[in-house]
Amino acid sequence: MSAEPDQPNFTALLRPVVRESSVSEVAKRLLDHLSEGHLKPGTRLPAERQLAEALNVARSSVRGALSALDVLGIIEIRPGSGSYVRAGTSEFLPRAINWGLMLGQRRTHDLVEVRTFMEAMSARLAAERAEGTDVERLEAHLERMREAGGDVTAFIDADIAFHLETATIARNTVLSDILHSIRSLLQVWMERAGDIEGTVAGTLKEHGAILQAIRDRDPQAAERAMAEHMQCASERLWSSLSAEEGGASGGGA
């Protein structure tokens, strides 16, 4: 068995919880440290009792938070041994974002904001630089979205492919790499789309406008169409979160 990694300094993590929703706050505290790189894969977390005492919450709150993170696949609870940060960090981002969405974390708002600006720039550059079969490939992705019908997975895959294809057509390697790196954000965002009325129709219409602007080689129209799509998508995302807070199932963009 490999040796455990050096234990991090848990001082910042083990501050008393002051919010009423202690289960969410404990989970958020752990998630913040995970997403900031403070807790490496394989790290053993402090014992349940130690966490409860340091955070000034009931052990049941700690147990609930750890169970939630275990279900999300972020940590692994080993009976008789403790709780450990899971390996496979490439799969952590979508889980972290999904949990962050449920908690309304500021980091998620920042990711959405940054994505909005990058997507608009990507569409503008794509309209300026499209050549050869570029537009045909975009059309194929949009057609796959139309043909998906009630197959949510197929719709999401085609939707993501449309956005990543746009970044490829933009022919800016840095921009393309960044958008590919936040593919997990796109997937989590879109997976929340199913229950918001008008999401599919709205998304198809918005993508059609982006495609037309790129086909027309109109950078300003492409940027505007993408910005409008991102605004509508953001509104659908936050509407889904509001619905969940009110006890209803949600949807995104």
PDB file of N, CA and C in Angstrom, residues 56-134:
ATOM      1  N   ASN A  56     -17.480  23.359  15.398  1.00  0.00           N
ATOM      2  CA  ASN A  56     -18.543  23.718  16.344  1.00  0.00           C
ATOM      3  C   ASN A  56     -19.920  23.345  15.806  1.00  0.00           C
ATOM      4  N   VAL A  57     -20.010  22.129  15.263  1.00  0.00           N
ATOM      5  CA  VAL A  57     -21.278  21.608  14.765  1.00  0.00           C
ATOM      6  C   VAL A  57     -21.475  20.209  15.343  1.00  0.00           C
ATOM      7  N   ALA A  58     -22.678  19.707  15.222  1.00  0.00           N
ATOM      8  CA  ALA A  58     -22.966  18.358  15.677  1.00  0.00           C
ATOM      9  C   ALA A  58     -22.280  17.335  14.776  1.00  0.00           C
ATOM     10  N   ARG A  59     -21.940  16.185  15.366  1.00  0.00           N
ATOM     11  CA  ARG A  59     -21.308  15.145  14.555  1.00  0.00           C
ATOM     12  C   ARG A  59     -22.234  14.691  13.437  1.00  0.00           C
ATOM     13  N   SER A  60     -23.545  14.806  13.655  1.00  0.00           N
ATOM     14  CA  SER A  60     -24.492  14.419  12.604  1.00  0.00           C
ATOM     15  C   SER A  60     -24.342  15.308  11.375  1.00  0.00           C
ATOM     16  N   SER A  61     -24.001  16.600  11.591  1.00  0.00           N
ATOM     17  CA  SER A  61     -23.802  17.511  10.460  1.00  0.00           C
ATOM     18  C   SER A  61     -22.560  17.121   9.676  1.00  0.00           C
ATOM     19  N   VAL A  62     -21.508  16.775  10.397  1.00  0.00           N
ATOM     20  CA  VAL A  62     -20.281  16.334   9.739  1.00  0.00           C
ATOM     21  C   VAL A  62     -20.543  15.042   8.976  1.00  0.00           C
ATOM     22  N   ARG A  63     -21.257  14.131   9.625  1.00  0.00           N
ATOM     23  CA  ARG A  63     -21.560  12.842   8.990  1.00  0.00           C
ATOM     24  C   ARG A  63     -22.387  13.055   7.724  1.00  0.00           C
ATOM     25  N   GLY A  64     -23.364  13.973   7.777  1.00  0.00           N
ATOM     26  CA  GLY A  64     -24.187  14.249   6.602  1.00  0.00           C
ATOM     27  C   GLY A  64     -23.388  14.848   5.471  1.00  0.00           C
ATOM     28  N   ALA A  65     -22.477  15.774   5.802  1.00  0.00           N
ATOM     29  CA  ALA A  65     -21.651  16.407   4.769  1.00  0.00           C
ATOM     30  C   ALA A  65     -20.717  15.389   4.132  1.00  0.00           C
ATOM     31  N   LEU A  66     -20.089  14.554   4.946  1.00  0.00           N
ATOM     32  CA  LEU A  66     -19.182  13.544   4.408  1.00  0.00           C
ATOM     33  C   LEU A  66     -19.939  12.538   3.547  1.00  0.00           C
ATOM     34  N   SER A  67     -21.130  12.177   3.972  1.00  0.00           N
ATOM     35  CA  SER A  67     -21.938  11.239   3.181  1.00  0.00           C
ATOM     36  C   SER A  67     -22.290  11.832   1.822  1.00  0.00           C
ATOM     37  N   ALA A  68     -22.625  13.127   1.820  1.00  0.00           N
ATOM     38  CA  ALA A  68     -22.969  13.794   0.564  1.00  0.00           C
ATOM     39  C   ALA A  68     -21.772  13.813  -0.377  1.00  0.00           C
ATOM     40  N   LEU A  69     -20.599  14.132   0.151  1.00  0.00           N
ATOM     41  CA  LEU A  69     -19.405  14.171  -0.680  1.00  0.00           C
ATOM     42  C   LEU A  69     -19.005  12.773  -1.141  1.00  0.00           C
ATOM     43  N   ASP A  70     -19.317  11.766  -0.333  1.00  0.00           N
ATOM     44  CA  ASP A  70     -19.054  10.386  -0.724  1.00  0.00           C
ATOM     45  C   ASP A  70     -19.961   9.983  -1.887  1.00  0.00           C
ATOM     46  N   VAL A  71     -21.245  10.349  -1.796  1.00  0.00           N
ATOM     47  CA  VAL A  71     -22.190  10.044  -2.873  1.00  0.00           C
ATOM     48  C   VAL A  71     -21.763  10.720  -4.175  1.00  0.00           C
ATOM     49  N   LEU A  72     -21.258  11.950  -4.070  1.00  0.00           N
ATOM     50  CA  LEU A  72     -20.805  12.680  -5.254  1.00  0.00           C
ATOM     51  C   LEU A  72     -19.499  12.122  -5.803  1.00  0.00           C
ATOM     52  N   GLY A  73     -18.865  11.216  -5.044  1.00  0.00           N
ATOM     53  CA  GLY A  73     -17.614  10.634  -5.509  1.00  0.00           C
ATOM     54  C   GLY A  73     -16.403  11.489  -5.240  1.00  0.00           C
ATOM     55  N   ILE A  74     -16.542  12.491  -4.381  1.00  0.00           N
ATOM     56  CA  ILE A  74     -15.441  13.410  -4.106  1.00  0.00           C
ATOM     57  C   ILE A  74     -14.520  12.847  -3.028  1.00  0.00           C
ATOM     58  N   ILE A  75     -15.098  12.163  -2.036  1.00  0.00           N
ATOM     59  CA  ILE A  75     -14.295  11.490  -1.030  1.00  0.00           C
ATOM     60  C   ILE A  75     -14.710  10.030  -0.965  1.00  0.00           C
ATOM     61  N   GLU A  76     -13.911   9.238  -0.288  1.00  0.00           N
ATOM     62  CA  GLU A  76     -14.229   7.821  -0.083  1.00  0.00           C
ATOM     63  C   GLU A  76     -14.213   7.551   1.413  1.00  0.00           C
ATOM     64  N   ILE A  77     -15.316   7.043   1.920  1.00  0.00           N
ATOM     65  CA  ILE A  77     -15.396   6.687   3.336  1.00  0.00           C
ATOM     66  C   ILE A  77     -15.022   5.214   3.474  1.00  0.00           C
ATOM     67  N   ARG A  78     -13.936   4.954   4.214  1.00  0.00           N
ATOM     68  CA  ARG A  78     -13.473   3.587   4.424  1.00  0.00           C
ATOM     69  C   ARG A  78     -13.788   3.185   5.860  1.00  0.00           C
ATOM     70  N   PRO A  79     -14.746   2.299   6.059  1.00  0.00           N
ATOM     71  CA  PRO A  79     -15.123   1.884   7.414  1.00  0.00           C
ATOM     72  C   PRO A  79     -13.912   1.430   8.223  1.00  0.00           C
ATOM     73  N   GLY A  80     -13.803   1.981   9.414  1.00  0.00           N
ATOM     74  CA  GLY A  80     -12.704   1.611  10.290  1.00  0.00           C
ATOM     75  C   GLY A  80     -11.394   2.291   9.987  1.00  0.00           C
ATOM     76  N   SER A  81     -11.353   3.086   8.917  1.00  0.00           N
ATOM     77  CA  SER A  81     -10.103   3.745   8.530  1.00  0.00           C
ATOM     78  C   SER A  81     -10.242   5.256   8.487  1.00  0.00           C
ATOM     79  N   GLY A  82     -11.337   5.744   7.917  1.00  0.00           N
ATOM     80  CA  GLY A  82     -11.535   7.186   7.827  1.00  0.00           C
ATOM     81  C   GLY A  82     -12.046   7.616   6.470  1.00  0.00           C
ATOM     82  N   SER A  83     -12.019   8.918   6.224  1.00  0.00           N
ATOM     83  CA  SER A  83     -12.485   9.488   4.961  1.00  0.00           C
ATOM     84  C   SER A  83     -11.293  10.015   4.182  1.00  0.00           C
ATOM     85  N   TYR A  84     -11.233   9.669   2.899  1.00  0.00           N
ATOM     86  CA  TYR A  84     -10.085  10.020   2.075  1.00  0.00           C
ATOM     87  C   TYR A  84     -10.545  10.753   0.802  1.00  0.00           C
ATOM     88  N   VAL A  85      -9.714  11.686   0.368  1.00  0.00           N
ATOM     89  CA  VAL A  85      -9.969  12.367  -0.894  1.00  0.00           C
ATOM     90  C   VAL A  85      -9.729  11.372  -2.019  1.00  0.00           C
ATOM     91  N   ARG A  86     -10.692  11.259  -2.907  1.00  0.00           N
ATOM     92  CA  ARG A  86     -10.565  10.291  -4.000  1.00  0.00           C
ATOM     93  C   ARG A  86      -9.525  10.720  -5.012  1.00  0.00           C
ATOM     94  N   ALA A  87      -8.940   9.723  -5.673  1.00  0.00           N
ATOM     95  CA  ALA A  87      -8.062   9.978  -6.807  1.00  0.00           C
ATOM     96  C   ALA A  87      -8.931  10.244  -8.020  1.00  0.00           C
ATOM     97  N   GLY A  88      -8.315  10.457  -9.182  1.00  0.00           N
ATOM     98  CA  GLY A  88      -9.087  10.726 -10.388  1.00  0.00           C
ATOM     99  C   GLY A  88      -9.535  12.161 -10.427  1.00  0.00           C
ATOM    100  N   THR A  89      -8.591  13.094 -10.301  1.00  0.00           N
ATOM    101  CA  THR A  89      -8.941  14.503 -10.232  1.00  0.00           C
ATOM    102  C   THR A  89      -9.547  15.017 -11.519  1.00  0.00           C
ATOM    103  N   SER A  90      -9.350  14.313 -12.631  1.00  0.00           N
ATOM    104  CA  SER A  90      -9.935  14.777 -13.891  1.00  0.00           C
ATOM    105  C   SER A  90     -11.446  14.730 -13.847  1.00  0.00           C
ATOM    106  N   GLU A  91     -11.996  13.881 -12.969  1.00  0.00           N
ATOM    107  CA  GLU A  91     -13.440  13.768 -12.845  1.00  0.00           C
ATOM    108  C   GLU A  91     -13.994  14.633 -11.724  1.00  0.00           C
ATOM    109  N   PHE A  92     -13.116  15.364 -11.028  1.00  0.00           N
ATOM    110  CA  PHE A  92     -13.583  16.130  -9.876  1.00  0.00           C
ATOM    111  C   PHE A  92     -14.352  17.379 -10.276  1.00  0.00           C
ATOM    112  N   LEU A  93     -13.912  18.072 -11.340  1.00  0.00           N
ATOM    113  CA  LEU A  93     -14.512  19.361 -11.683  1.00  0.00           C
ATOM    114  C   LEU A  93     -16.016  19.298 -11.880  1.00  0.00           C
ATOM    115  N   PRO A  94     -16.567  18.346 -12.681  1.00  0.00           N
ATOM    116  CA  PRO A  94     -18.027  18.350 -12.831  1.00  0.00           C
ATOM    117  C   PRO A  94     -18.757  18.128 -11.530  1.00  0.00           C
ATOM    118  N   ARG A  95     -18.218  17.284 -10.647  1.00  0.00           N
ATOM    119  CA  ARG A  95     -18.859  17.065  -9.356  1.00  0.00           C
ATOM    120  C   ARG A  95     -18.798  18.330  -8.514  1.00  0.00           C
ATOM    121  N   ALA A  96     -17.626  18.966  -8.532  1.00  0.00           N
ATOM    122  CA  ALA A  96     -17.458  20.185  -7.729  1.00  0.00           C
ATOM    123  C   ALA A  96     -18.399  21.280  -8.207  1.00  0.00           C
ATOM    124  N   ILE A  97     -18.520  21.421  -9.525  1.00  0.00           N
ATOM    125  CA  ILE A  97     -19.396  22.451 -10.073  1.00  0.00           C
ATOM    126  C   ILE A  97     -20.840  22.144  -9.729  1.00  0.00           C
ATOM    127  N   ASN A  98     -21.222  20.872  -9.872  1.00  0.00           N
ATOM    128  CA  ASN A  98     -22.603  20.505  -9.570  1.00  0.00           C
ATOM    129  C   ASN A  98     -22.928  20.791  -8.109  1.00  0.00           C
ATOM    130  N   TRP A  99     -22.019  20.441  -7.212  1.00  0.00           N
ATOM    131  CA  TRP A  99     -22.241  20.725  -5.793  1.00  0.00           C
ATOM    132  C   TRP A  99     -22.251  22.233  -5.571  1.00  0.00           C
ATOM    133  N   GLY A 100     -21.333  22.915  -6.264  1.00  0.00           N
ATOM    134  CA  GLY A 100     -21.284  24.366  -6.132  1.00  0.00           C
ATOM    135  C   GLY A 100     -22.565  25.025  -6.600  1.00  0.00           C
ATOM    136  N   LEU A 101     -23.158  24.513  -7.659  1.00  0.00           N
ATOM    137  CA  LEU A 101     -24.419  25.061  -8.139  1.00  0.00           C
ATOM    138  C   LEU A 101     -25.501  24.916  -7.088  1.00  0.00           C
ATOM    139  N   MET A 102     -25.528  23.773  -6.432  1.00  0.00           N
ATOM    140  CA  MET A 102     -26.548  23.553  -5.419  1.00  0.00           C
ATOM    141  C   MET A 102     -26.367  24.496  -4.238  1.00  0.00           C
ATOM    142  N   LEU A 103     -25.123  24.864  -3.962  1.00  0.00           N
ATOM    143  CA  LEU A 103     -24.855  25.745  -2.834  1.00  0.00           C
ATOM    144  C   LEU A 103     -24.796  27.215  -3.246  1.00  0.00           C
ATOM    145  N   GLY A 104     -24.881  27.495  -4.550  1.00  0.00           N
ATOM    146  CA  GLY A 104     -24.835  28.867  -5.024  1.00  0.00           C
ATOM    147  C   GLY A 104     -23.486  29.520  -4.793  1.00  0.00           C
ATOM    148  N   GLN A 105     -22.417  28.786  -4.994  1.00  0.00           N
ATOM    149  CA  GLN A 105     -21.087  29.320  -4.710  1.00  0.00           C
ATOM    150  C   GLN A 105     -20.716  30.442  -5.662  1.00  0.00           C
ATOM    151  N   ARG A 106     -19.973  31.404  -5.131  1.00  0.00           N
ATOM    152  CA  ARG A 106     -19.511  32.528  -5.936  1.00  0.00           C
ATOM    153  C   ARG A 106     -18.611  32.047  -7.070  1.00  0.00           C
ATOM    154  N   ARG A 107     -17.842  30.996  -6.824  1.00  0.00           N
ATOM    155  CA  ARG A 107     -16.938  30.498  -7.854  1.00  0.00           C
ATOM    156  C   ARG A 107     -17.702  30.062  -9.098  1.00  0.00           C
ATOM    157  N   THR A 108     -18.874  29.514  -8.907  1.00  0.00           N
ATOM    158  CA  THR A 108     -19.669  29.086 -10.052  1.00  0.00           C
ATOM    159  C   THR A 108     -20.121  30.290 -10.859  1.00  0.00           C
ATOM    160  N   HIS A 109     -20.542  31.359 -10.186  1.00  0.00           N
ATOM    161  CA  HIS A 109     -20.913  32.589 -10.888  1.00  0.00           C
ATOM    162  C   HIS A 109     -19.724  33.101 -11.698  1.00  0.00           C
ATOM    163  N   ASP A 110     -18.542  33.037 -11.112  1.00  0.00           N
ATOM    164  CA  ASP A 110     -17.353  33.524 -11.808  1.00  0.00           C
ATOM    165  C   ASP A 110     -17.063  32.680 -13.043  1.00  0.00           C
ATOM    166  N   LEU A 111     -17.219  31.349 -12.922  1.00  0.00           N
ATOM    167  CA  LEU A 111     -16.999  30.478 -14.067  1.00  0.00           C
ATOM    168  C   LEU A 111     -17.978  30.783 -15.192  1.00  0.00           C
ATOM    169  N   VAL A 112     -19.233  30.983 -14.833  1.00  0.00           N
ATOM    170  CA  VAL A 112     -20.249  31.302 -15.836  1.00  0.00           C
ATOM    171  C   VAL A 112     -19.921  32.623 -16.516  1.00  0.00           C
ATOM    172  N   GLU A 113     -19.496  33.607 -15.733  1.00  0.00           N
ATOM    173  CA  GLU A 113     -19.162  34.919 -16.282  1.00  0.00           C
ATOM    174  C   GLU A 113     -17.989  34.835 -17.255  1.00  0.00           C
ATOM    175  N   VAL A 114     -16.959  34.115 -16.857  1.00  0.00           N
ATOM    176  CA  VAL A 114     -15.787  33.972 -17.714  1.00  0.00           C
ATOM    177  C   VAL A 114     -16.147  33.222 -18.985  1.00  0.00           C
ATOM    178  N   ARG A 115     -16.948  32.167 -18.846  1.00  0.00           N
ATOM    179  CA  ARG A 115     -17.348  31.404 -20.023  1.00  0.00           C
ATOM    180  C   ARG A 115     -18.103  32.296 -21.006  1.00  0.00           C
ATOM    181  N   THR A 116     -18.950  33.174 -20.493  1.00  0.00           N
ATOM    182  CA  THR A 116     -19.738  34.054 -21.362  1.00  0.00           C
ATOM    183  C   THR A 116     -18.835  34.897 -22.254  1.00  0.00           C
ATOM    184  N   PHE A 117     -17.825  35.506 -21.664  1.00  0.00           N
ATOM    185  CA  PHE A 117     -16.913  36.348 -22.442  1.00  0.00           C
ATOM    186  C   PHE A 117     -16.117  35.524 -23.445  1.00  0.00           C
ATOM    187  N   MET A 118     -15.657  34.352 -23.047  1.00  0.00           N
ATOM    188  CA  MET A 118     -14.846  33.528 -23.939  1.00  0.00           C
ATOM    189  C   MET A 118     -15.668  33.001 -25.107  1.00  0.00           C
ATOM    190  N   GLU A 119     -16.903  32.601 -24.839  1.00  0.00           N
ATOM    191  CA  GLU A 119     -17.753  32.086 -25.920  1.00  0.00           C
ATOM    192  C   GLU A 119     -18.067  33.173 -26.939  1.00  0.00           C
ATOM    193  N   ALA A 120     -18.328  34.389 -26.464  1.00  0.00           N
ATOM    194  CA  ALA A 120     -18.618  35.493 -27.383  1.00  0.00           C
ATOM    195  C   ALA A 120     -17.405  35.788 -28.259  1.00  0.00           C
ATOM    196  N   MET A 121     -16.220  35.777 -27.648  1.00  0.00           N
ATOM    197  CA  MET A 121     -14.998  36.006 -28.425  1.00  0.00           C
ATOM    198  C   MET A 121     -14.779  34.882 -29.425  1.00  0.00           C
ATOM    199  N   SER A 122     -15.066  33.663 -29.002  1.00  0.00           N
ATOM    200  CA  SER A 122     -14.905  32.509 -29.879  1.00  0.00           C
ATOM    201  C   SER A 122     -15.793  32.630 -31.105  1.00  0.00           C
ATOM    202  N   ALA A 123     -17.050  33.025 -30.920  1.00  0.00           N
ATOM    203  CA  ALA A 123     -17.981  33.171 -32.046  1.00  0.00           C
ATOM    204  C   ALA A 123     -17.522  34.272 -32.994  1.00  0.00           C
ATOM    205  N   ARG A 124     -17.052  35.369 -32.429  1.00  0.00           N
ATOM    206  CA  ARG A 124     -16.588  36.484 -33.266  1.00  0.00           C
ATOM    207  C   ARG A 124     -15.411  36.055 -34.148  1.00  0.00           C
ATOM    208  N   LEU A 125     -14.432  35.390 -33.534  1.00  0.00           N
ATOM    209  CA  LEU A 125     -13.262  34.944 -34.293  1.00  0.00           C
ATOM    210  C   LEU A 125     -13.637  33.872 -35.308  1.00  0.00           C
ATOM    211  N   ALA A 126     -14.594  33.014 -34.950  1.00  0.00           N
ATOM    212  CA  ALA A 126     -15.031  31.972 -35.883  1.00  0.00           C
ATOM    213  C   ALA A 126     -15.636  32.596 -37.135  1.00  0.00           C
ATOM    214  N   ALA A 127     -16.417  33.651 -36.960  1.00  0.00           N
ATOM    215  CA  ALA A 127     -17.018  34.328 -38.115  1.00  0.00           C
ATOM    216  C   ALA A 127     -15.948  34.984 -38.981  1.00  0.00           C
ATOM    217  N   GLU A 128     -14.895  35.450 -38.359  1.00  0.00           N
ATOM    218  CA  GLU A 128     -13.816  36.094 -39.111  1.00  0.00           C
ATOM    219  C   GLU A 128     -12.945  35.082 -39.851  1.00  0.00           C
ATOM    220  N   ARG A 129     -12.806  33.873 -39.275  1.00  0.00           N
ATOM    221  CA  ARG A 129     -11.783  32.952 -39.759  1.00  0.00           C
ATOM    222  C   ARG A 129     -12.323  31.658 -40.361  1.00  0.00           C
ATOM    223  N   ALA A 130     -13.629  31.490 -40.385  1.00  0.00           N
ATOM    224  CA  ALA A 130     -14.196  30.256 -40.940  1.00  0.00           C
ATOM    225  C   ALA A 130     -13.788  30.075 -42.393  1.00  0.00           C
ATOM    226  N   GLU A 131     -13.481  28.848 -42.751  1.00  0.00           N
ATOM    227  CA  GLU A 131     -13.084  28.554 -44.129  1.00  0.00           C
ATOM    228  C   GLU A 131     -13.376  27.092 -44.434  1.00  0.00           C
ATOM    229  N   GLY A 132     -13.315  26.743 -45.699  1.00  0.00           N
ATOM    230  CA  GLY A 132     -13.482  25.355 -46.106  1.00  0.00           C
ATOM    231  C   GLY A 132     -14.788  24.753 -45.603  1.00  0.00           C
ATOM    232  N   THR A 133     -14.666  23.619 -44.895  1.00  0.00           N
ATOM    233  CA  THR A 133     -15.842  22.888 -44.415  1.00  0.00           C
ATOM    234  C   THR A 133     -16.222  23.256 -42.981  1.00  0.00           C
ATOM    235  N   ASP A 134     -15.695  24.345 -42.456  1.00  0.00           N
ATOM    236  CA  ASP A 134     -15.962  24.719 -41.069  1.00  0.00           C
ATOM    237  C   ASP A 134     -17.456  24.865 -40.788  1.00  0.00           C
TER     238      ASP A 134
END
